[in-house]
Short mmCIF file of C-alpha atoms in Angstrom, two decimals:
data_model
loop_
_atom_site.label_atom_id
_atom_site.label_comp_id
_atom_site.label_asym_id
_atom_site.label_seq_id
_atom_site.Cartn_x
_atom_site.Cartn_y
_atom_site.Cartn_z
CA UNK A 1 166.59 196.39 89.07
CA UNK A 2 166.53 197.62 92.67
CA UNK A 3 166.28 201.28 93.53
CA UNK A 4 167.78 202.11 96.93
CA UNK A 5 166.22 205.32 98.20
CA UNK A 6 167.88 207.87 100.45
CA UNK A 7 167.03 208.02 104.13
CA UNK A 8 164.62 210.87 103.42
CA UNK A 9 162.90 208.79 100.76
CA UNK A 10 162.72 205.86 103.16
CA UNK A 11 161.06 208.07 105.74
CA UNK A 12 158.45 208.96 103.14
CA UNK A 13 158.04 205.30 102.28
CA UNK A 14 157.57 204.45 105.94
CA UNK A 15 154.66 206.88 106.06
CA UNK A 16 153.23 205.10 103.04
CA UNK A 17 153.73 201.60 104.37
CA UNK A 18 151.90 202.00 107.60
CA UNK A 19 148.46 201.87 109.01
CA UNK A 20 146.34 204.15 111.11
CA UNK A 21 146.76 203.31 114.76
CA UNK A 22 143.56 203.53 116.73
CA UNK A 23 142.32 201.34 119.56
CA UNK A 24 140.12 198.37 118.68
CA UNK A 25 136.64 199.61 117.87
CA UNK A 26 137.83 203.18 117.33
CA UNK A 27 139.68 203.18 114.00
CA UNK A 28 138.83 205.71 111.33
CA UNK A 29 137.45 204.82 107.92
CA UNK A 30 140.41 204.42 105.56
CA UNK A 31 138.71 206.54 102.93
CA UNK A 32 138.89 209.53 105.24
CA UNK A 33 142.37 209.07 106.66
CA UNK A 34 145.18 211.20 105.30
CA UNK A 35 148.89 210.67 105.91
CA UNK A 36 148.81 213.53 108.44
CA UNK A 37 145.75 212.15 110.21
CA UNK A 38 147.47 208.78 110.45
CA UNK A 39 149.99 210.35 112.80
CA UNK A 40 147.35 211.75 115.13
CA UNK A 41 146.64 208.61 117.18
CA UNK A 42 148.67 205.83 118.75
CA UNK A 43 150.28 203.69 116.01
CA UNK A 44 148.49 200.37 115.58
CA UNK A 45 145.80 198.91 113.32
CA UNK A 46 145.89 199.48 109.56
CA UNK A 47 143.47 202.17 108.36
CA UNK A 48 140.02 200.84 107.61
CA UNK A 49 140.69 197.47 109.22
CA UNK A 50 138.52 198.12 112.28
CA UNK A 51 135.05 199.72 112.09
CA UNK A 52 134.41 202.84 114.13
CA UNK A 53 132.68 202.38 117.49
CA UNK A 54 132.25 198.62 117.18
CA UNK A 55 132.02 196.16 120.06
CA UNK A 56 132.73 192.46 119.69
CA UNK A 57 131.67 189.11 121.05
CA UNK A 58 133.38 185.74 120.55
CA UNK A 59 135.44 185.75 117.35
CA UNK A 60 134.75 182.13 116.35
CA UNK A 61 131.35 180.62 115.51
CA UNK A 62 132.45 177.45 117.37
CA UNK A 63 135.50 176.33 119.33
CA UNK A 64 136.57 174.16 116.39
CA UNK A 65 136.15 175.59 112.90
CA UNK A 66 137.00 174.20 109.45
CA UNK A 67 138.05 176.46 106.58
CA UNK A 68 137.16 175.02 103.12
CA UNK A 69 139.76 175.03 100.36
CA UNK A 70 139.38 177.52 97.52
CA UNK A 71 142.14 176.12 95.31
CA UNK A 72 145.28 173.99 95.65
CA UNK A 73 148.11 172.94 93.39
CA UNK A 74 150.55 175.70 94.34
CA UNK A 75 154.08 174.88 95.47
CA UNK A 76 154.33 176.63 98.87
CA UNK A 77 152.05 179.55 99.70
CA UNK A 78 152.93 182.18 102.30
CA UNK A 79 152.28 185.76 103.36
CA UNK A 80 148.66 186.48 102.32
CA UNK A 81 147.65 190.15 102.26
CA UNK A 82 144.26 191.62 101.32
CA UNK A 83 144.25 194.67 99.03
CA UNK A 84 140.95 196.40 99.75
CA UNK A 85 141.11 198.94 96.91
CA UNK A 86 141.32 196.19 94.30
CA UNK A 87 139.31 193.57 96.18
CA UNK A 88 141.97 190.86 95.85
CA UNK A 89 144.42 188.80 97.90
CA UNK A 90 148.15 188.53 97.21
CA UNK A 91 150.35 185.59 98.30
CA UNK A 92 153.95 184.48 97.91
CA UNK A 93 154.41 181.12 96.19
CA UNK A 94 157.91 179.71 96.80
CA UNK A 95 159.55 176.89 94.87
CA UNK A 96 162.65 174.73 95.43
CA UNK A 97 166.04 176.42 95.70
CA UNK A 98 168.12 176.92 92.55
CA UNK A 99 171.54 178.17 91.51
CA UNK A 100 174.88 177.93 93.28
CA UNK A 101 173.45 179.40 96.49
CA UNK A 102 170.27 177.27 96.49
CA UNK A 103 167.98 180.29 96.89
CA UNK A 104 164.23 179.70 96.60
CA UNK A 105 162.48 181.61 93.77
CA UNK A 106 159.17 183.19 94.69
CA UNK A 107 156.21 184.50 92.69
CA UNK A 108 153.45 186.73 94.06
CA UNK A 109 150.08 185.22 93.08
CA UNK A 110 146.79 187.13 93.03
CA UNK A 111 143.40 185.72 94.02
CA UNK A 112 140.35 187.72 92.97
CA UNK A 113 137.14 186.29 94.47
CA UNK A 114 135.34 184.16 93.81
CA UNK A 115 137.74 181.96 91.83
CA UNK A 116 140.26 183.85 89.69
CA UNK A 117 144.03 183.31 90.14
CA UNK A 118 146.86 184.93 88.20
CA UNK A 119 150.52 185.98 88.52
CA UNK A 120 150.93 189.45 90.01
CA UNK A 121 154.75 189.72 90.30
CA UNK A 122 157.05 187.09 88.84
CA UNK A 123 160.46 186.57 90.47
CA UNK A 124 159.43 188.60 93.52
CA UNK A 125 161.79 186.81 95.90
CA UNK A 126 159.25 187.30 98.70
CA UNK A 127 157.92 185.50 101.74
CA UNK A 128 155.80 187.53 104.19
CA UNK A 129 153.81 190.49 102.84
CA UNK A 130 152.15 193.57 104.34
CA UNK A 131 150.37 196.58 102.88
CA UNK A 132 151.11 200.29 103.07
CA UNK A 133 148.70 202.66 104.80
CA UNK A 134 147.71 204.31 101.55
CA UNK A 135 147.11 200.92 99.95
CA UNK A 136 149.56 201.62 97.16
CA UNK A 137 152.54 199.44 98.08
CA UNK A 138 153.42 195.98 99.28
CA UNK A 139 156.03 195.70 101.99
CA UNK A 140 157.75 192.36 101.49
CA UNK A 141 160.27 190.22 103.33
CA UNK A 142 162.48 189.38 100.34
CA UNK A 143 164.94 186.55 100.81
CA UNK A 144 166.25 186.77 97.23
CA UNK A 145 168.24 189.91 98.15
CA UNK A 146 168.26 189.24 101.91
CA UNK A 147 166.32 192.48 102.37
CA UNK A 148 162.96 194.09 103.08
CA UNK A 149 161.48 195.59 99.92
CA UNK A 150 158.47 197.61 98.78
CA UNK A 151 156.60 196.91 95.55
CA UNK A 152 154.44 199.68 94.12
CA UNK A 153 151.10 198.12 93.19
CA UNK A 154 150.52 200.38 90.21
CA UNK A 155 153.59 199.32 88.21
CA UNK A 156 155.29 196.64 90.43
CA UNK A 157 158.39 198.87 90.78
CA UNK A 158 160.65 197.67 93.60
CA UNK A 159 162.53 199.72 96.19
CA UNK A 160 164.55 198.78 99.29
CA UNK A 161 163.28 199.40 102.82
CA UNK A 162 166.11 197.64 104.70
CA UNK A 163 169.27 196.33 102.98
CA UNK A 164 171.48 195.32 105.92
CA UNK A 165 172.24 195.83 109.60
CA UNK A 166 175.44 197.70 110.36
CA UNK A 167 176.81 196.64 106.99
CA UNK A 168 176.08 192.93 107.50
CA UNK A 169 173.64 191.06 105.29
CA UNK A 170 170.49 189.70 106.91
CA UNK A 171 169.90 185.95 106.91
CA UNK A 172 166.60 185.75 105.00
CA UNK A 173 163.85 188.18 106.10
CA UNK A 174 160.68 186.16 106.61
CA UNK A 175 157.72 188.23 107.79
CA UNK A 176 156.81 191.89 108.33
CA UNK A 177 154.49 194.09 110.40
CA UNK A 178 153.92 197.76 109.62
CA UNK A 179 152.94 200.46 112.12
CA UNK A 180 150.79 203.40 111.11
CA UNK A 181 153.55 205.97 111.66
CA UNK A 182 155.98 204.23 109.32
CA UNK A 183 157.84 201.89 111.66
CA UNK A 184 158.45 198.45 110.11
CA UNK A 185 159.22 195.33 112.15
CA UNK A 186 160.51 192.13 110.58
CA UNK A 187 161.85 188.71 111.48
CA UNK A 188 165.12 187.28 110.17
CA UNK A 189 165.48 183.50 110.52
CA UNK A 190 167.80 181.60 108.18
CA UNK A 191 165.21 179.39 106.43
CA UNK A 192 165.79 180.82 102.94
CA UNK A 193 169.45 181.85 103.28
CA UNK A 194 170.50 178.83 101.26
CA UNK A 195 174.26 178.46 100.82
CA UNK A 196 175.00 182.16 101.16
CA UNK A 197 177.50 183.16 103.89
CA UNK A 198 176.22 183.78 107.41
CA UNK A 199 176.94 187.41 108.26
CA UNK A 200 174.86 187.39 111.46
CA UNK A 201 177.26 185.16 113.46
CA UNK A 202 174.67 182.42 113.87
CA UNK A 203 172.04 184.76 115.33
CA UNK A 204 168.44 184.90 114.11
CA UNK A 205 166.74 188.15 115.06
CA UNK A 206 163.91 190.65 115.00
CA UNK A 207 164.62 194.12 113.57
CA UNK A 208 162.93 197.51 113.39
CA UNK A 209 163.15 200.12 110.62
CA UNK A 210 162.38 203.71 111.64
CA UNK A 211 163.13 206.76 109.50
CA UNK A 212 165.31 204.62 107.28
CA UNK A 213 167.45 203.35 110.16
CA UNK A 214 167.61 199.64 111.03
CA UNK A 215 167.89 198.72 114.71
CA UNK A 216 167.96 195.42 116.56
CA UNK A 217 164.88 194.40 118.54
CA UNK A 218 165.98 190.97 119.79
CA UNK A 219 168.71 188.51 118.74
CA UNK A 220 167.97 185.88 121.41
CA UNK A 221 165.17 184.08 119.54
CA UNK A 222 165.70 180.79 117.75
CA UNK A 223 164.25 181.15 114.26
CA UNK A 224 161.75 184.03 114.72
CA UNK A 225 158.98 183.64 112.16
CA UNK A 226 155.55 185.35 112.16
CA UNK A 227 155.16 188.88 113.53
CA UNK A 228 152.07 191.00 114.33
CA UNK A 229 151.12 194.23 116.13
CA UNK A 230 148.19 194.71 118.49
CA UNK A 231 145.41 197.10 117.33
CA UNK A 232 146.40 199.75 119.90
CA UNK A 233 150.06 199.49 118.94
CA UNK A 234 151.25 198.64 122.45
CA UNK A 235 152.26 195.01 121.84
CA UNK A 236 154.36 193.19 119.26
CA UNK A 237 153.94 189.41 118.91
CA UNK A 238 156.64 187.16 117.47
CA UNK A 239 156.51 183.40 116.93
CA UNK A 240 159.83 181.66 117.69
CA UNK A 241 159.63 178.63 115.41
CA UNK A 242 162.41 176.57 116.98
CA UNK A 243 161.31 177.36 120.54
CA UNK A 244 157.60 176.53 120.02
CA UNK A 245 156.66 179.80 121.73
CA UNK A 246 155.00 183.10 120.93
CA UNK A 247 156.64 186.10 122.59
CA UNK A 248 155.03 189.43 123.40
CA UNK A 249 156.97 192.71 123.52
CA UNK A 250 155.86 196.01 124.98
CA UNK A 251 156.02 198.73 122.31
CA UNK A 252 156.82 202.32 123.23
CA UNK A 253 155.16 205.31 121.50
CA UNK A 254 158.34 205.99 119.50
CA UNK A 255 158.35 202.40 118.21
CA UNK A 256 161.16 201.16 120.43
CA UNK A 257 160.69 197.88 122.27
CA UNK A 258 160.36 197.35 126.02
CA UNK A 259 159.98 194.22 128.11
CA UNK A 260 159.57 190.75 126.59
CA UNK A 261 157.27 188.08 128.01
CA UNK A 262 156.01 184.67 126.92
CA UNK A 263 152.53 185.02 125.40
CA UNK A 264 152.01 181.34 124.51
CA UNK A 265 154.29 178.81 126.18
CA UNK A 266 153.81 176.04 123.63
CA UNK A 267 152.61 175.97 120.04
CA UNK A 268 154.16 173.47 117.65
CA UNK A 269 156.28 175.28 115.08
CA UNK A 270 154.64 178.73 115.11
CA UNK A 271 154.58 180.24 111.63
CA UNK A 272 152.60 183.33 110.49
CA UNK A 273 149.94 185.17 112.46
CA UNK A 274 147.41 187.98 112.37
CA UNK A 275 145.17 189.91 114.79
CA UNK A 276 141.50 190.90 114.79
CA UNK A 277 139.97 194.21 115.86
CA UNK A 278 139.25 192.93 119.36
CA UNK A 279 142.94 192.15 119.81
CA UNK A 280 142.53 188.37 119.51
CA UNK A 281 145.62 186.66 118.12
CA UNK A 282 145.54 184.06 115.30
CA UNK A 283 148.67 181.95 114.87
CA UNK A 284 149.43 179.09 112.52
CA UNK A 285 151.16 175.94 113.76
CA UNK A 286 153.32 173.75 111.59
CA UNK A 287 153.16 171.04 114.25
CA UNK A 288 149.42 170.32 113.99
CA UNK A 289 148.49 172.40 110.89
CA UNK A 290 145.94 174.43 112.83
CA UNK A 291 145.31 178.13 113.30
CA UNK A 292 145.24 178.69 117.08
CA UNK A 293 143.14 181.59 118.31
CA UNK A 294 144.00 183.37 121.58
CA UNK A 295 142.46 186.22 123.54
CA UNK A 296 144.66 189.28 124.22
CA UNK A 297 145.57 187.70 127.57
CA UNK A 298 146.77 184.47 125.98
CA UNK A 299 143.74 182.28 126.71
CA UNK A 300 143.08 179.85 123.85
CA UNK A 301 139.64 180.45 122.33
CA UNK A 302 139.61 177.71 119.69
CA UNK A 303 141.21 176.41 116.52
CA UNK A 304 140.69 176.59 112.76
CA UNK A 305 141.61 173.66 110.53
CA UNK A 306 142.51 174.09 106.86
CA UNK A 307 143.74 170.84 105.39
CA UNK A 308 146.02 168.31 107.03
CA UNK A 309 149.54 169.73 106.72
CA UNK A 310 151.70 172.78 106.22
CA UNK A 311 149.57 175.65 107.57
CA UNK A 312 151.77 178.72 107.08
CA UNK A 313 149.95 182.04 107.41
CA UNK A 314 146.66 183.96 107.75
CA UNK A 315 145.08 187.30 106.83
CA UNK A 316 141.63 188.90 107.09
CA UNK A 317 139.94 190.10 103.91
CA UNK A 318 136.73 190.50 101.99
CA UNK A 319 134.60 193.66 101.81
CA UNK A 320 134.12 193.73 105.61
CA UNK A 321 137.42 191.99 106.52
CA UNK A 322 135.58 189.19 108.32
CA UNK A 323 136.86 186.45 106.01
CA UNK A 324 139.98 184.74 107.30
CA UNK A 325 142.22 183.51 104.47
CA UNK A 326 144.64 180.68 105.31
CA UNK A 327 147.59 179.37 103.29
CA UNK A 328 148.11 175.68 103.94
CA UNK A 329 149.04 172.33 102.42
CA UNK A 330 151.89 169.97 101.72
CA UNK A 331 154.79 170.97 99.48
CA UNK A 332 153.67 170.88 95.85
CA UNK A 333 149.96 171.03 96.72
CA UNK A 334 149.76 174.13 98.86
CA UNK A 335 146.34 175.78 98.84
CA UNK A 336 144.28 178.79 99.80
CA UNK A 337 141.46 178.33 102.30
CA UNK A 338 138.92 180.71 103.80
CA UNK A 339 136.28 180.89 106.53
CA UNK A 340 133.95 183.65 107.67
CA UNK A 341 134.39 184.75 111.30
CA UNK A 342 132.55 187.06 113.69
CA UNK A 343 135.16 189.83 114.07
CA UNK A 344 137.03 191.78 111.35
CA UNK A 345 140.79 191.90 111.42
CA UNK A 346 144.11 192.88 109.89
CA UNK A 347 144.60 192.49 106.13
CA UNK A 348 147.94 190.71 106.74
#
């Protein structure tokens, strides 16, 4: 059952699903950040993701890094997110489409280090996942209802963050990024739309949710996929899967979007991405199954390999958020990989 909150309730949810925005190296400890304090600085990094007063060197131990596999045998893993309070990682596991509309079922799996896996939410309908600022909710791109949803971690209760745009159903929301003041950004390609009618007139877009209102960010991208915010909240990165590019948008203090530029001119099939506390960008490539690592200016710093096919998404986790988790692998044998890096980063 889906509860659709009022605009006022959505505004409250937005405060819950965001992260404290401080510049890299200047974020407050999550344990001491209240919802009111979260509004005090520029919206950006999730609370607790970036240590206070830290300075950083090179993020990778070498220009080419290999991430060992923790476990395989899943169908198709996506959207990892680290839940610090519980010390576990959540991931979407999608299977083949079913029913008259050929919609892909999805289950949220939980990994508790060092080696425990279980089902966290069955029939979640999710792809990309993010975490609320208070650590109590998942924000999920949910293609089952062509929406963006929130799942309360305590009881798995589901609510709706974004149901449609101007009365028209989305294609199949794919990935999400959450700002510390409650603004949610998400991508809407048509990968999981199945046989359901196209209500977006062939357009695949990026949207923003602010105070319960959905607005268009950009409808010129071909199959926008992964999406991430810079630690200082001034830049939004979006991977355009069918263009083999990563775009960078200027973000205004109110969450609206300014100028667009090309951040990476070529990356084969860009999927999900994340960002570390120094502002370095980590993006998965379906073309070569690598995680490509870029400086904030777009200079490539190195690559991370995790298996030989199907690298889909990344997230930082572990007690100090210096472990990079990677979802990767061929259909039917998708796996979770991890490698320890030099710089902490975002939990999704």
